[in-house]
Amino acid sequence: MHDDISIPLPSLIHRIGREAVKRAQAIALKHGCELKRIRRSRNWSITGQAIDIQSCCVELTAQNDTAEFAFMIKKIDSGLLQHADKLEPLGAKLVRLINQNPAITLGELMQQTQCTMSEARLARFEAEL
């Protein structure tokens, strides 16, 4: 849930240009992500938590020149599909699991989501409301 993910962006500078990459790096940094080259190759990647990468992609989409970021947006969106479970906040995920299976134990919740006992108890309380 709290692990960083990495989404590859092959030949980024060749596709969107150096100035656009610099603007995208600033946007990514603002959202707590890192957009950088993979070693010394021409390939790039964006690294960070899934929710942060998603918010970065939303801001890239909201930019005036979305045509220049279209390649990046498409790659990030397709990369986030593989990590859909990490896009949901932990509290909402716990409540959803409890609502799907009301007989689920706290131990099973903790095992499935790697949450703490107190987070599982709080989610159980919120689901009962």
PDB file of C-alpha atoms in Angstrom:
ATOM      1  CA  MET A   1       0.000   0.000   0.000  1.00  0.00           C
ATOM      2  CA  HIS A   2       2.814   2.414   0.865  1.00  0.00           C
ATOM      3  CA  ASP A   3       5.343   1.105  -1.652  1.00  0.00           C
ATOM      4  CA  ASP A   4       6.594   3.320  -4.431  1.00  0.00           C
ATOM      5  CA  ILE A   5       5.789   2.282  -7.959  1.00  0.00           C
ATOM      6  CA  SER A   6       7.698   3.050 -11.123  1.00  0.00           C
ATOM      7  CA  ILE A   7       6.152   3.608 -14.544  1.00  0.00           C
ATOM      8  CA  PRO A   8       8.514   3.496 -17.555  1.00  0.00           C
ATOM      9  CA  LEU A   9       8.367   6.289 -20.122  1.00  0.00           C
ATOM     10  CA  PRO A  10      10.506   5.157 -23.086  1.00  0.00           C
ATOM     11  CA  SER A  11      12.213   7.798 -25.260  1.00  0.00           C
ATOM     12  CA  LEU A  12      10.478  10.619 -23.409  1.00  0.00           C
ATOM     13  CA  ILE A  13      12.593  13.545 -24.637  1.00  0.00           C
ATOM     14  CA  HIS A  14      12.300  12.381 -28.253  1.00  0.00           C
ATOM     15  CA  ARG A  15       8.519  12.264 -27.955  1.00  0.00           C
ATOM     16  CA  ILE A  16       7.664  15.453 -26.033  1.00  0.00           C
ATOM     17  CA  GLY A  17      10.821  17.599 -26.022  1.00  0.00           C
ATOM     18  CA  ARG A  18      13.313  18.751 -23.393  1.00  0.00           C
ATOM     19  CA  GLU A  19      11.386  21.837 -22.233  1.00  0.00           C
ATOM     20  CA  ALA A  20       8.191  19.825 -21.715  1.00  0.00           C
ATOM     21  CA  VAL A  21      10.160  17.254 -19.711  1.00  0.00           C
ATOM     22  CA  LYS A  22      11.541  20.016 -17.487  1.00  0.00           C
ATOM     23  CA  ARG A  23       8.006  21.299 -16.821  1.00  0.00           C
ATOM     24  CA  ALA A  24       6.804  17.752 -16.157  1.00  0.00           C
ATOM     25  CA  GLN A  25       9.696  17.221 -13.707  1.00  0.00           C
ATOM     26  CA  ALA A  26       8.633  20.320 -11.775  1.00  0.00           C
ATOM     27  CA  ILE A  27       5.021  19.128 -11.645  1.00  0.00           C
ATOM     28  CA  ALA A  28       6.094  15.648 -10.543  1.00  0.00           C
ATOM     29  CA  LEU A  29       8.325  17.079  -7.814  1.00  0.00           C
ATOM     30  CA  LYS A  30       5.440  19.232  -6.568  1.00  0.00           C
ATOM     31  CA  HIS A  31       3.372  16.061  -6.084  1.00  0.00           C
ATOM     32  CA  GLY A  32       6.148  14.108  -4.351  1.00  0.00           C
ATOM     33  CA  CYS A  33       7.125  12.055  -7.407  1.00  0.00           C
ATOM     34  CA  GLU A  34      10.400  11.763  -9.245  1.00  0.00           C
ATOM     35  CA  LEU A  35      10.693  11.939 -13.033  1.00  0.00           C
ATOM     36  CA  LYS A  36      14.188  10.942 -14.102  1.00  0.00           C
ATOM     37  CA  ARG A  37      16.273   9.067 -16.624  1.00  0.00           C
ATOM     38  CA  ILE A  38      16.930   5.387 -16.144  1.00  0.00           C
ATOM     39  CA  ARG A  39      20.689   5.255 -15.707  1.00  0.00           C
ATOM     40  CA  ARG A  40      22.330   6.649 -18.857  1.00  0.00           C
ATOM     41  CA  SER A  41      19.722   5.503 -21.366  1.00  0.00           C
ATOM     42  CA  ARG A  42      17.210   7.589 -23.278  1.00  0.00           C
ATOM     43  CA  ASN A  43      14.398   5.994 -21.292  1.00  0.00           C
ATOM     44  CA  TRP A  44      12.751   7.762 -18.369  1.00  0.00           C
ATOM     45  CA  SER A  45      10.499   6.693 -15.499  1.00  0.00           C
ATOM     46  CA  ILE A  46       8.217   8.324 -12.973  1.00  0.00           C
ATOM     47  CA  THR A  47       8.499   6.982  -9.437  1.00  0.00           C
ATOM     48  CA  GLY A  48       6.342   7.615  -6.388  1.00  0.00           C
ATOM     49  CA  GLN A  49       3.256   6.451  -4.572  1.00  0.00           C
ATOM     50  CA  ALA A  50       0.355   5.545  -6.842  1.00  0.00           C
ATOM     51  CA  ILE A  51      -1.923   8.274  -5.485  1.00  0.00           C
ATOM     52  CA  ASP A  52       0.779  10.922  -5.981  1.00  0.00           C
ATOM     53  CA  ILE A  53       1.446   9.773  -9.543  1.00  0.00           C
ATOM     54  CA  GLN A  54      -2.277   9.897 -10.254  1.00  0.00           C
ATOM     55  CA  SER A  55      -2.550  13.474  -8.950  1.00  0.00           C
ATOM     56  CA  CYS A  56       0.495  14.425 -11.049  1.00  0.00           C
ATOM     57  CA  CYS A  57      -1.202  12.939 -14.123  1.00  0.00           C
ATOM     58  CA  VAL A  58      -4.374  14.910 -13.375  1.00  0.00           C
ATOM     59  CA  GLU A  59      -2.373  18.143 -13.257  1.00  0.00           C
ATOM     60  CA  LEU A  60      -0.576  17.262 -16.503  1.00  0.00           C
ATOM     61  CA  THR A  61      -3.996  16.740 -18.088  1.00  0.00           C
ATOM     62  CA  ALA A  62      -5.199  20.104 -16.763  1.00  0.00           C
ATOM     63  CA  GLN A  63      -2.263  21.963 -18.351  1.00  0.00           C
ATOM     64  CA  ASN A  64      -3.087  24.204 -21.292  1.00  0.00           C
ATOM     65  CA  ASP A  65      -0.876  22.257 -23.701  1.00  0.00           C
ATOM     66  CA  THR A  66      -2.205  18.750 -23.111  1.00  0.00           C
ATOM     67  CA  ALA A  67      -1.068  17.761 -26.601  1.00  0.00           C
ATOM     68  CA  GLU A  68       2.565  17.931 -25.552  1.00  0.00           C
ATOM     69  CA  PHE A  69       1.941  15.722 -22.500  1.00  0.00           C
ATOM     70  CA  ALA A  70      -0.405  13.289 -24.299  1.00  0.00           C
ATOM     71  CA  PHE A  71       2.236  10.543 -24.544  1.00  0.00           C
ATOM     72  CA  MET A  72       3.085  10.836 -20.859  1.00  0.00           C
ATOM     73  CA  ILE A  73      -0.557  10.876 -19.775  1.00  0.00           C
ATOM     74  CA  LYS A  74      -1.336   7.776 -21.839  1.00  0.00           C
ATOM     75  CA  LYS A  75       1.650   5.852 -20.442  1.00  0.00           C
ATOM     76  CA  ILE A  76       0.919   6.862 -16.835  1.00  0.00           C
ATOM     77  CA  ASP A  77      -2.759   5.949 -17.136  1.00  0.00           C
ATOM     78  CA  SER A  78      -1.951   2.515 -18.545  1.00  0.00           C
ATOM     79  CA  GLY A  79       0.716   1.986 -15.873  1.00  0.00           C
ATOM     80  CA  LEU A  80      -1.686   2.927 -13.071  1.00  0.00           C
ATOM     81  CA  LEU A  81      -4.175   0.287 -14.221  1.00  0.00           C
ATOM     82  CA  GLN A  82      -1.751  -2.356 -12.929  1.00  0.00           C
ATOM     83  CA  HIS A  83      -1.722  -0.679  -9.500  1.00  0.00           C
ATOM     84  CA  ALA A  84      -5.433   0.045  -9.058  1.00  0.00           C
ATOM     85  CA  ASP A  85      -5.413  -1.468  -5.556  1.00  0.00           C
ATOM     86  CA  LYS A  86      -2.941   1.190  -4.389  1.00  0.00           C
ATOM     87  CA  LEU A  87      -5.077   4.112  -5.562  1.00  0.00           C
ATOM     88  CA  GLU A  88      -7.738   3.593  -2.917  1.00  0.00           C
ATOM     89  CA  PRO A  89      -6.982   5.074   0.537  1.00  0.00           C
ATOM     90  CA  LEU A  90      -6.447   2.480   3.261  1.00  0.00           C
ATOM     91  CA  GLY A  91      -9.491   3.501   5.321  1.00  0.00           C
ATOM     92  CA  ALA A  92     -11.823   3.278   2.334  1.00  0.00           C
ATOM     93  CA  LYS A  93     -10.351  -0.066   1.329  1.00  0.00           C
ATOM     94  CA  LEU A  94     -10.862  -1.497   4.811  1.00  0.00           C
ATOM     95  CA  VAL A  95     -14.477  -0.313   4.968  1.00  0.00           C
ATOM     96  CA  ARG A  96     -15.117  -1.753   1.497  1.00  0.00           C
ATOM     97  CA  LEU A  97     -13.681  -5.135   2.516  1.00  0.00           C
ATOM     98  CA  ILE A  98     -15.807  -5.169   5.677  1.00  0.00           C
ATOM     99  CA  ASN A  99     -18.954  -4.285   3.725  1.00  0.00           C
ATOM    100  CA  GLN A 100     -18.232  -7.030   1.179  1.00  0.00           C
ATOM    101  CA  ASN A 101     -17.714  -9.631   3.905  1.00  0.00           C
ATOM    102  CA  PRO A 102     -19.190  -8.631   7.298  1.00  0.00           C
ATOM    103  CA  ALA A 103     -17.804 -11.817   8.900  1.00  0.00           C
ATOM    104  CA  ILE A 104     -14.178 -10.952   8.091  1.00  0.00           C
ATOM    105  CA  THR A 105     -11.906 -11.018  11.133  1.00  0.00           C
ATOM    106  CA  LEU A 106      -9.485  -8.286  12.153  1.00  0.00           C
ATOM    107  CA  GLY A 107      -6.603 -10.682  11.502  1.00  0.00           C
ATOM    108  CA  GLU A 108      -7.763 -11.292   7.954  1.00  0.00           C
ATOM    109  CA  LEU A 109      -8.091  -7.544   7.378  1.00  0.00           C
ATOM    110  CA  MET A 110      -4.593  -6.972   8.707  1.00  0.00           C
ATOM    111  CA  GLN A 111      -3.200  -9.744   6.508  1.00  0.00           C
ATOM    112  CA  GLN A 112      -4.895  -8.535   3.322  1.00  0.00           C
ATOM    113  CA  THR A 113      -4.065  -4.850   3.703  1.00  0.00           C
ATOM    114  CA  GLN A 114      -0.962  -4.788   5.958  1.00  0.00           C
ATOM    115  CA  CYS A 115      -2.733  -2.374   8.286  1.00  0.00           C
ATOM    116  CA  THR A 116      -2.398  -2.099  12.051  1.00  0.00           C
ATOM    117  CA  MET A 117      -4.845  -3.504  14.574  1.00  0.00           C
ATOM    118  CA  SER A 118      -6.081  -0.021  15.482  1.00  0.00           C
ATOM    119  CA  GLU A 119      -6.733   0.857  11.807  1.00  0.00           C
ATOM    120  CA  ALA A 120      -8.715  -2.360  11.359  1.00  0.00           C
ATOM    121  CA  ARG A 121     -10.758  -1.682  14.519  1.00  0.00           C
ATOM    122  CA  LEU A 122     -11.465   1.892  13.421  1.00  0.00           C
ATOM    123  CA  ALA A 123     -12.620   0.669  10.003  1.00  0.00           C
ATOM    124  CA  ARG A 124     -14.884  -1.920  11.654  1.00  0.00           C
ATOM    125  CA  PHE A 125     -16.409   0.865  13.769  1.00  0.00           C
ATOM    126  CA  GLU A 126     -16.905   3.126  10.709  1.00  0.00           C
ATOM    127  CA  ALA A 127     -18.486   0.297   8.700  1.00  0.00           C
ATOM    128  CA  GLU A 128     -21.050  -0.316  11.451  1.00  0.00           C
ATOM    129  CA  LEU A 129     -22.231   3.326  11.379  1.00  0.00           C
TER     130      LEU A 129
END
